[in-house]
Amino acid sequence: MAEKLRLMAVHAHPDDESSKGAATMAKYVAEGHEVMVVTLTGGERGSILNPAMDRPDVLENMTELRREEMAKAAKILGVQHHWLGYVDSGLPEGDPLPPLPEGCFALVPTEEAAGKLVAVIREFRPHVIVTYDENGGYPHPDHIKCHEVSVAAFEAAGDPERYPEAGEPWTPLKLYYSHGFSRVRMKAMHDAMEARGLESPYKEWLAKWDPDKGDVADRVTSRIECGEYFHVRDDALRAHATQIDPNSRWFVIPLELQREVWPFEEYELARSLVDTTLPEDDLFAGITEKVNA
């Protein structure tokens, strides 16, 4: 019998797992693999982005509510979940930017946080780890720190001389960065919506796109076809009711159109200890053969 394969997705805040790679995770769970989401902070400083939840009682119980939302989303996706236990740094705004709050995740030494993540990696023993690129997907200080911590933990987990107190060494075989907001994807969705006489949620966004900015699509190495799980992704998103407005642009494009035009989630292979051929259509490419040889 083929061994179950294991995937770990490392995210900065609750709700990130549902907006980045959720359909991929649901697909692998449905195929019988094990998936764990590790959330590095509690999301305590997240703004309330759903007008229906912008109430004093919600603000007063933000920490508890975000934990409840994460539990609901994990159940919908069918994934295991682990809190790493750090405090959300918030998104600093202003010019100049204010200092980060004392004790927040972005100010934690990378080596310290990596040690805690190594312990989780050694317990769960993932073959694949997915996280953000060096830009954090977008430049939130927690997302950038998440990248730094994830890469450090990926490289340390298999080394018996690193973090010996964190359990028996385990070497993950592949590290990916998730890429979800490429211009080429938005353009394809935009054109398909307008061709059907529907209003595109990306019109203004595309009009303001800096042509010198480049596109993360150029970094994509791996496309996972997972359109049949987009409804699971959307249900998981809606579980994060403080963060996700059910009437927002997230849900404007019909699922059938998404499945027809862009039924993929996309990734960049950043590290690999197994042989694989690019482009890929499976995050476990090269691993299945090695594990079941």
mmCIF file of C-alpha atoms in Angstrom:
data_model
loop_
_atom_site.group_PDB
_atom_site.id
_atom_site.type_symbol
_atom_site.label_atom_id
_atom_site.label_comp_id
_atom_site.label_asym_id
_atom_site.label_seq_id
_atom_site.Cartn_x
_atom_site.Cartn_y
_atom_site.Cartn_z
ATOM 1 C CA MET A 1 0.000 0.000 0.000
ATOM 2 C CA ALA A 2 1.380 3.427 -0.940
ATOM 3 C CA GLU A 3 2.385 5.593 1.999
ATOM 4 C CA LYS A 4 0.312 8.653 2.732
ATOM 5 C CA LEU A 5 2.179 11.796 1.838
ATOM 6 C CA ARG A 6 2.167 14.854 4.066
ATOM 7 C CA LEU A 7 1.991 18.552 3.236
ATOM 8 C CA MET A 8 2.462 21.446 5.668
ATOM 9 C CA ALA A 9 1.305 24.986 4.835
ATOM 10 C CA VAL A 10 2.845 27.715 7.008
ATOM 11 C CA HIS A 11 0.869 30.953 7.278
ATOM 12 C CA ALA A 12 1.115 34.229 9.152
ATOM 13 C CA HIS A 13 -2.505 34.742 10.247
ATOM 14 C CA PRO A 14 -5.804 32.885 10.440
ATOM 15 C CA ASP A 15 -7.596 33.319 7.058
ATOM 16 C CA ASP A 16 -4.322 33.248 5.066
ATOM 17 C CA GLU A 17 -4.702 29.491 4.667
ATOM 18 C CA SER A 18 -8.120 29.948 3.057
ATOM 19 C CA SER A 19 -7.068 32.697 0.631
ATOM 20 C CA LYS A 20 -3.802 31.026 -0.448
ATOM 21 C CA GLY A 21 -3.761 27.434 -1.609
ATOM 22 C CA ALA A 22 -6.938 26.235 0.099
ATOM 23 C CA ALA A 23 -8.276 24.313 -2.904
ATOM 24 C CA THR A 24 -4.922 22.557 -3.280
ATOM 25 C CA MET A 25 -5.069 21.432 0.338
ATOM 26 C CA ALA A 26 -8.667 20.241 -0.023
ATOM 27 C CA LYS A 27 -7.672 18.269 -3.123
ATOM 28 C CA TYR A 28 -4.822 16.491 -1.371
ATOM 29 C CA VAL A 29 -6.995 15.728 1.657
ATOM 30 C CA ALA A 30 -9.639 14.240 -0.666
ATOM 31 C CA GLU A 31 -6.933 12.083 -2.260
ATOM 32 C CA GLY A 32 -6.057 10.617 1.127
ATOM 33 C CA HIS A 33 -2.977 12.621 2.040
ATOM 34 C CA GLU A 34 -2.369 14.397 5.342
ATOM 35 C CA VAL A 35 -2.281 18.188 5.446
ATOM 36 C CA MET A 36 -1.417 20.483 8.339
ATOM 37 C CA VAL A 37 -1.750 24.249 8.517
ATOM 38 C CA VAL A 38 0.579 26.016 10.934
ATOM 39 C CA THR A 39 -0.575 29.536 11.818
ATOM 40 C CA LEU A 40 2.219 31.599 13.302
ATOM 41 C CA THR A 41 0.160 34.361 14.956
ATOM 42 C CA GLY A 42 -3.324 34.710 16.374
ATOM 43 C CA GLY A 43 -4.342 37.531 14.048
ATOM 44 C CA GLU A 44 -5.200 39.659 17.069
ATOM 45 C CA ARG A 45 -4.492 42.956 15.331
ATOM 46 C CA GLY A 46 -6.394 42.227 12.133
ATOM 47 C CA SER A 47 -8.933 44.812 11.066
ATOM 48 C CA ILE A 48 -12.591 43.841 10.802
ATOM 49 C CA LEU A 49 -13.127 43.716 7.055
ATOM 50 C CA ASN A 50 -16.733 42.509 7.066
ATOM 51 C CA PRO A 51 -19.126 45.421 7.807
ATOM 52 C CA ALA A 52 -21.657 43.025 9.337
ATOM 53 C CA MET A 53 -19.106 42.071 12.000
ATOM 54 C CA ASP A 54 -17.906 45.601 12.797
ATOM 55 C CA ARG A 55 -19.439 45.690 16.254
ATOM 56 C CA PRO A 56 -18.057 46.478 19.737
ATOM 57 C CA ASP A 57 -18.693 42.919 20.990
ATOM 58 C CA VAL A 58 -16.635 41.536 18.101
ATOM 59 C CA LEU A 59 -13.726 43.910 18.720
ATOM 60 C CA GLU A 60 -13.725 43.001 22.402
ATOM 61 C CA ASN A 61 -13.456 39.283 21.626
ATOM 62 C CA MET A 62 -11.248 39.389 18.528
ATOM 63 C CA THR A 63 -8.669 36.875 19.765
ATOM 64 C CA GLU A 64 -11.240 34.253 20.720
ATOM 65 C CA LEU A 65 -13.322 34.811 17.574
ATOM 66 C CA ARG A 66 -10.347 34.399 15.257
ATOM 67 C CA ARG A 67 -9.483 31.104 16.953
ATOM 68 C CA GLU A 68 -13.060 29.914 16.460
ATOM 69 C CA GLU A 69 -13.007 31.002 12.814
ATOM 70 C CA MET A 70 -9.754 29.147 12.216
ATOM 71 C CA ALA A 71 -11.177 25.969 13.747
ATOM 72 C CA LYS A 72 -14.192 26.175 11.426
ATOM 73 C CA ALA A 73 -12.021 26.738 8.363
ATOM 74 C CA ALA A 74 -9.719 23.840 9.258
ATOM 75 C CA LYS A 75 -12.717 21.540 9.611
ATOM 76 C CA ILE A 76 -14.094 22.631 6.233
ATOM 77 C CA LEU A 77 -10.729 22.037 4.549
ATOM 78 C CA GLY A 78 -10.189 18.738 6.363
ATOM 79 C CA VAL A 79 -6.740 19.774 7.599
ATOM 80 C CA GLN A 80 -4.938 19.437 10.885
ATOM 81 C CA HIS A 81 -4.049 22.723 12.535
ATOM 82 C CA HIS A 82 -1.362 24.046 14.864
ATOM 83 C CA TRP A 83 -0.949 27.500 16.419
ATOM 84 C CA LEU A 84 2.693 28.508 16.824
ATOM 85 C CA GLY A 85 1.620 31.047 19.434
ATOM 86 C CA TYR A 86 3.023 34.431 18.394
ATOM 87 C CA VAL A 87 1.236 37.790 18.519
ATOM 88 C CA ASP A 88 0.112 39.540 15.339
ATOM 89 C CA SER A 89 2.266 42.558 14.454
ATOM 90 C CA GLY A 90 -0.493 44.487 12.692
ATOM 91 C CA LEU A 91 0.022 46.317 9.408
ATOM 92 C CA PRO A 92 1.796 49.609 10.137
ATOM 93 C CA GLU A 93 0.425 52.617 8.267
ATOM 94 C CA GLY A 94 1.572 56.202 7.906
ATOM 95 C CA ASP A 95 4.548 58.174 6.677
ATOM 96 C CA PRO A 96 6.866 57.594 8.341
ATOM 97 C CA LEU A 97 5.707 54.155 9.450
ATOM 98 C CA PRO A 98 5.247 53.802 13.209
ATOM 99 C CA PRO A 99 7.406 51.315 15.119
ATOM 100 C CA LEU A 100 6.133 47.766 15.436
ATOM 101 C CA PRO A 101 4.427 46.865 18.741
ATOM 102 C CA GLU A 102 6.678 45.465 21.426
ATOM 103 C CA GLY A 103 6.492 41.668 21.654
ATOM 104 C CA CYS A 104 4.970 41.175 18.207
ATOM 105 C CA PHE A 105 5.918 38.333 15.872
ATOM 106 C CA ALA A 106 7.864 40.455 13.382
ATOM 107 C CA LEU A 107 10.311 41.419 16.154
ATOM 108 C CA VAL A 108 10.932 37.848 17.350
ATOM 109 C CA PRO A 109 14.404 36.540 16.451
ATOM 110 C CA THR A 110 14.086 34.287 13.407
ATOM 111 C CA GLU A 111 16.180 31.559 15.052
ATOM 112 C CA GLU A 112 13.796 31.414 18.009
ATOM 113 C CA ALA A 113 10.631 31.108 15.932
ATOM 114 C CA ALA A 114 12.313 28.665 13.539
ATOM 115 C CA GLY A 115 13.106 26.400 16.487
ATOM 116 C CA LYS A 116 9.422 26.236 17.440
ATOM 117 C CA LEU A 117 8.473 25.480 13.842
ATOM 118 C CA VAL A 118 11.180 22.812 13.582
ATOM 119 C CA ALA A 119 9.554 21.007 16.504
ATOM 120 C CA VAL A 120 6.229 20.936 14.642
ATOM 121 C CA ILE A 121 7.920 19.780 11.428
ATOM 122 C CA ARG A 122 9.689 16.946 13.236
ATOM 123 C CA GLU A 123 6.439 15.802 14.818
ATOM 124 C CA PHE A 124 4.273 15.993 11.672
ATOM 125 C CA ARG A 125 7.083 14.964 9.253
ATOM 126 C CA PRO A 126 5.890 16.720 6.083
ATOM 127 C CA HIS A 127 7.319 15.783 2.707
ATOM 128 C CA VAL A 128 6.366 19.226 1.337
ATOM 129 C CA ILE A 129 6.242 22.658 2.980
ATOM 130 C CA VAL A 130 4.417 25.622 1.409
ATOM 131 C CA THR A 131 4.897 29.220 2.538
ATOM 132 C CA TYR A 132 5.373 32.758 1.119
ATOM 133 C CA ASP A 133 8.183 34.162 -0.982
ATOM 134 C CA GLU A 134 10.694 36.733 0.257
ATOM 135 C CA ASN A 135 8.163 39.520 -0.354
ATOM 136 C CA GLY A 136 5.599 37.810 1.845
ATOM 137 C CA GLY A 137 3.081 37.710 -1.017
ATOM 138 C CA TYR A 138 2.547 41.337 0.028
ATOM 139 C CA PRO A 139 4.784 43.322 2.355
ATOM 140 C CA HIS A 140 3.085 42.703 5.691
ATOM 141 C CA PRO A 141 5.815 42.367 8.348
ATOM 142 C CA ASP A 142 4.348 39.068 9.585
ATOM 143 C CA HIS A 143 4.305 37.618 6.067
ATOM 144 C CA ILE A 144 7.947 38.519 5.509
ATOM 145 C CA LYS A 145 8.885 37.060 8.893
ATOM 146 C CA CYS A 146 6.841 33.954 8.034
ATOM 147 C CA HIS A 147 8.987 33.472 4.924
ATOM 148 C CA GLU A 148 12.213 33.874 6.902
ATOM 149 C CA VAL A 149 11.107 31.487 9.647
ATOM 150 C CA SER A 150 9.766 28.868 7.226
ATOM 151 C CA VAL A 151 12.945 28.782 5.122
ATOM 152 C CA ALA A 152 15.145 28.603 8.233
ATOM 153 C CA ALA A 153 13.044 25.763 9.670
ATOM 154 C CA PHE A 154 13.010 23.862 6.352
ATOM 155 C CA GLU A 155 16.802 23.962 6.274
ATOM 156 C CA ALA A 156 17.276 23.084 9.957
ATOM 157 C CA ALA A 157 14.694 20.349 10.511
ATOM 158 C CA GLY A 158 16.819 17.526 9.111
ATOM 159 C CA ASP A 159 20.040 18.553 10.856
ATOM 160 C CA PRO A 160 20.576 16.610 14.120
ATOM 161 C CA GLU A 161 22.920 19.338 15.394
ATOM 162 C CA ARG A 162 20.247 22.048 15.081
ATOM 163 C CA TYR A 163 17.611 22.316 17.791
ATOM 164 C CA PRO A 164 18.352 18.898 19.347
ATOM 165 C CA GLU A 165 15.628 19.536 21.935
ATOM 166 C CA ALA A 166 12.989 19.754 19.151
ATOM 167 C CA GLY A 167 12.726 16.019 18.452
ATOM 168 C CA GLU A 168 14.142 13.509 15.995
ATOM 169 C CA PRO A 169 15.403 15.093 12.780
ATOM 170 C CA TRP A 170 13.140 15.047 9.743
ATOM 171 C CA THR A 171 14.115 16.304 6.297
ATOM 172 C CA PRO A 172 11.282 17.802 4.207
ATOM 173 C CA LEU A 173 11.920 17.140 0.527
ATOM 174 C CA LYS A 174 10.415 20.190 -1.187
ATOM 175 C CA LEU A 175 9.717 23.825 -0.323
ATOM 176 C CA TYR A 176 7.241 25.915 -2.317
ATOM 177 C CA TYR A 177 6.138 29.534 -2.353
ATOM 178 C CA SER A 178 2.465 30.127 -3.114
ATOM 179 C CA HIS A 179 1.601 32.681 -5.805
ATOM 180 C CA GLY A 180 -2.052 33.620 -6.056
ATOM 181 C CA PHE A 181 -2.378 37.163 -7.359
ATOM 182 C CA SER A 182 -0.695 37.281 -10.736
ATOM 183 C CA ARG A 183 -1.609 39.895 -13.311
ATOM 184 C CA VAL A 184 -2.023 37.265 -16.028
ATOM 185 C CA ARG A 185 -4.617 35.418 -13.926
ATOM 186 C CA MET A 186 -6.531 38.601 -13.120
ATOM 187 C CA LYS A 187 -6.466 39.616 -16.791
ATOM 188 C CA ALA A 188 -7.837 36.237 -17.870
ATOM 189 C CA MET A 189 -10.674 36.490 -15.338
ATOM 190 C CA HIS A 190 -11.333 40.121 -16.259
ATOM 191 C CA ASP A 191 -11.571 39.361 -19.981
ATOM 192 C CA ALA A 192 -13.844 36.370 -19.397
ATOM 193 C CA MET A 193 -16.191 38.411 -17.208
ATOM 194 C CA GLU A 194 -16.442 41.239 -19.730
ATOM 195 C CA ALA A 195 -16.951 38.781 -22.610
ATOM 196 C CA ARG A 196 -20.013 37.511 -20.763
ATOM 197 C CA GLY A 197 -21.326 41.020 -20.139
ATOM 198 C CA LEU A 198 -20.493 40.853 -16.433
ATOM 199 C CA GLU A 199 -18.765 43.514 -14.366
ATOM 200 C CA SER A 200 -15.171 42.596 -13.593
ATOM 201 C CA PRO A 201 -13.879 43.149 -10.040
ATOM 202 C CA TYR A 202 -10.381 43.624 -11.463
ATOM 203 C CA LYS A 203 -10.987 46.554 -13.841
ATOM 204 C CA GLU A 204 -9.638 49.281 -11.554
ATOM 205 C CA TRP A 205 -6.850 47.060 -10.216
ATOM 206 C CA LEU A 206 -5.585 46.273 -13.720
ATOM 207 C CA ALA A 207 -5.815 49.917 -14.785
ATOM 208 C CA LYS A 208 -3.519 50.914 -11.923
ATOM 209 C CA TRP A 209 -1.018 48.083 -12.471
ATOM 210 C CA ASP A 210 2.527 49.416 -12.886
ATOM 211 C CA PRO A 211 3.919 47.858 -16.102
ATOM 212 C CA ASP A 212 7.402 47.963 -14.566
ATOM 213 C CA LYS A 213 6.289 45.961 -11.561
ATOM 214 C CA GLY A 214 6.652 42.565 -13.190
ATOM 215 C CA ASP A 215 4.386 39.612 -12.530
ATOM 216 C CA VAL A 216 4.771 36.726 -10.099
ATOM 217 C CA ALA A 217 3.433 34.504 -12.889
ATOM 218 C CA ASP A 218 6.970 34.563 -14.266
ATOM 219 C CA ARG A 219 8.112 32.689 -11.149
ATOM 220 C CA VAL A 220 5.481 29.956 -11.243
ATOM 221 C CA THR A 221 6.855 26.434 -11.723
ATOM 222 C CA SER A 222 3.927 24.332 -10.558
ATOM 223 C CA ARG A 223 0.208 24.473 -11.351
ATOM 224 C CA ILE A 224 -2.221 22.341 -9.384
ATOM 225 C CA GLU A 225 -5.566 21.718 -11.070
ATOM 226 C CA CYS A 226 -8.062 21.966 -8.231
ATOM 227 C CA GLY A 227 -11.117 23.778 -9.624
ATOM 228 C CA GLU A 228 -13.518 21.168 -8.285
ATOM 229 C CA TYR A 229 -12.486 22.260 -4.774
ATOM 230 C CA PHE A 230 -13.023 26.003 -5.255
ATOM 231 C CA HIS A 231 -16.334 25.782 -3.407
ATOM 232 C CA VAL A 232 -14.486 24.288 -0.406
ATOM 233 C CA ARG A 233 -12.020 27.176 -0.556
ATOM 234 C CA ASP A 234 -14.882 29.681 -0.587
ATOM 235 C CA ASP A 235 -16.637 27.999 2.341
ATOM 236 C CA ALA A 236 -13.381 28.135 4.317
ATOM 237 C CA LEU A 237 -12.990 31.822 3.456
ATOM 238 C CA ARG A 238 -16.515 32.592 4.661
ATOM 239 C CA ALA A 239 -15.700 30.864 7.954
ATOM 240 C CA HIS A 240 -13.401 33.816 8.682
ATOM 241 C CA ALA A 241 -16.366 36.123 9.142
ATOM 242 C CA THR A 242 -14.446 38.980 10.763
ATOM 243 C CA GLN A 243 -12.074 39.164 7.791
ATOM 244 C CA ILE A 244 -14.114 38.141 4.766
ATOM 245 C CA ASP A 245 -17.157 40.051 3.529
ATOM 246 C CA PRO A 246 -19.410 37.510 1.747
ATOM 247 C CA ASN A 247 -20.417 40.312 -0.631
ATOM 248 C CA SER A 248 -16.831 41.229 -1.535
ATOM 249 C CA ARG A 249 -14.830 40.715 -4.733
ATOM 250 C CA TRP A 250 -13.718 37.312 -3.466
ATOM 251 C CA PHE A 251 -17.062 35.869 -4.534
ATOM 252 C CA VAL A 252 -18.063 37.958 -7.554
ATOM 253 C CA ILE A 253 -16.680 35.666 -10.271
ATOM 254 C CA PRO A 254 -18.924 32.613 -10.772
ATOM 255 C CA LEU A 255 -17.273 29.328 -9.830
ATOM 256 C CA GLU A 256 -18.084 27.768 -13.177
ATOM 257 C CA LEU A 257 -16.252 30.610 -14.936
ATOM 258 C CA GLN A 258 -13.242 30.230 -12.649
ATOM 259 C CA ARG A 259 -13.142 26.495 -13.320
ATOM 260 C CA GLU A 260 -13.295 27.093 -17.055
ATOM 261 C CA VAL A 261 -10.774 29.945 -17.279
ATOM 262 C CA TRP A 262 -8.276 29.289 -14.487
ATOM 263 C CA PRO A 263 -8.864 26.025 -12.573
ATOM 264 C CA PHE A 264 -5.418 26.158 -10.952
ATOM 265 C CA GLU A 265 -3.529 27.287 -7.896
ATOM 266 C CA GLU A 266 0.081 28.188 -8.558
ATOM 267 C CA TYR A 267 3.399 27.738 -6.792
ATOM 268 C CA GLU A 268 7.117 28.282 -7.155
ATOM 269 C CA LEU A 269 9.452 25.398 -6.341
ATOM 270 C CA ALA A 270 12.086 27.039 -4.130
ATOM 271 C CA ARG A 271 13.996 23.988 -2.843
ATOM 272 C CA SER A 272 13.955 20.337 -3.872
ATOM 273 C CA LEU A 273 15.871 17.322 -2.623
ATOM 274 C CA VAL A 274 14.248 15.035 -5.196
ATOM 275 C CA ASP A 275 14.397 14.933 -8.977
ATOM 276 C CA THR A 276 11.459 16.582 -10.677
ATOM 277 C CA THR A 277 10.687 18.001 -14.104
ATOM 278 C CA LEU A 278 9.378 21.550 -14.484
ATOM 279 C CA PRO A 279 6.697 22.625 -14.998
ATOM 280 C CA GLU A 280 4.907 20.418 -12.462
ATOM 281 C CA ASP A 281 1.255 19.541 -11.922
ATOM 282 C CA ASP A 282 1.735 17.924 -8.499
ATOM 283 C CA LEU A 283 3.489 19.253 -5.377
ATOM 284 C CA PHE A 284 4.443 15.667 -4.562
ATOM 285 C CA ALA A 285 6.114 15.136 -7.963
ATOM 286 C CA GLY A 286 9.335 13.195 -7.431
ATOM 287 C CA ILE A 287 8.375 12.376 -3.843
ATOM 288 C CA THR A 288 5.802 9.679 -4.577
ATOM 289 C CA GLU A 289 8.403 7.717 -6.527
ATOM 290 C CA LYS A 290 11.041 8.130 -3.805
ATOM 291 C CA VAL A 291 8.797 7.267 -0.852
ATOM 292 C CA ASN A 292 7.162 4.248 -2.522
ATOM 293 C CA ALA A 293 10.273 2.930 -4.266
#
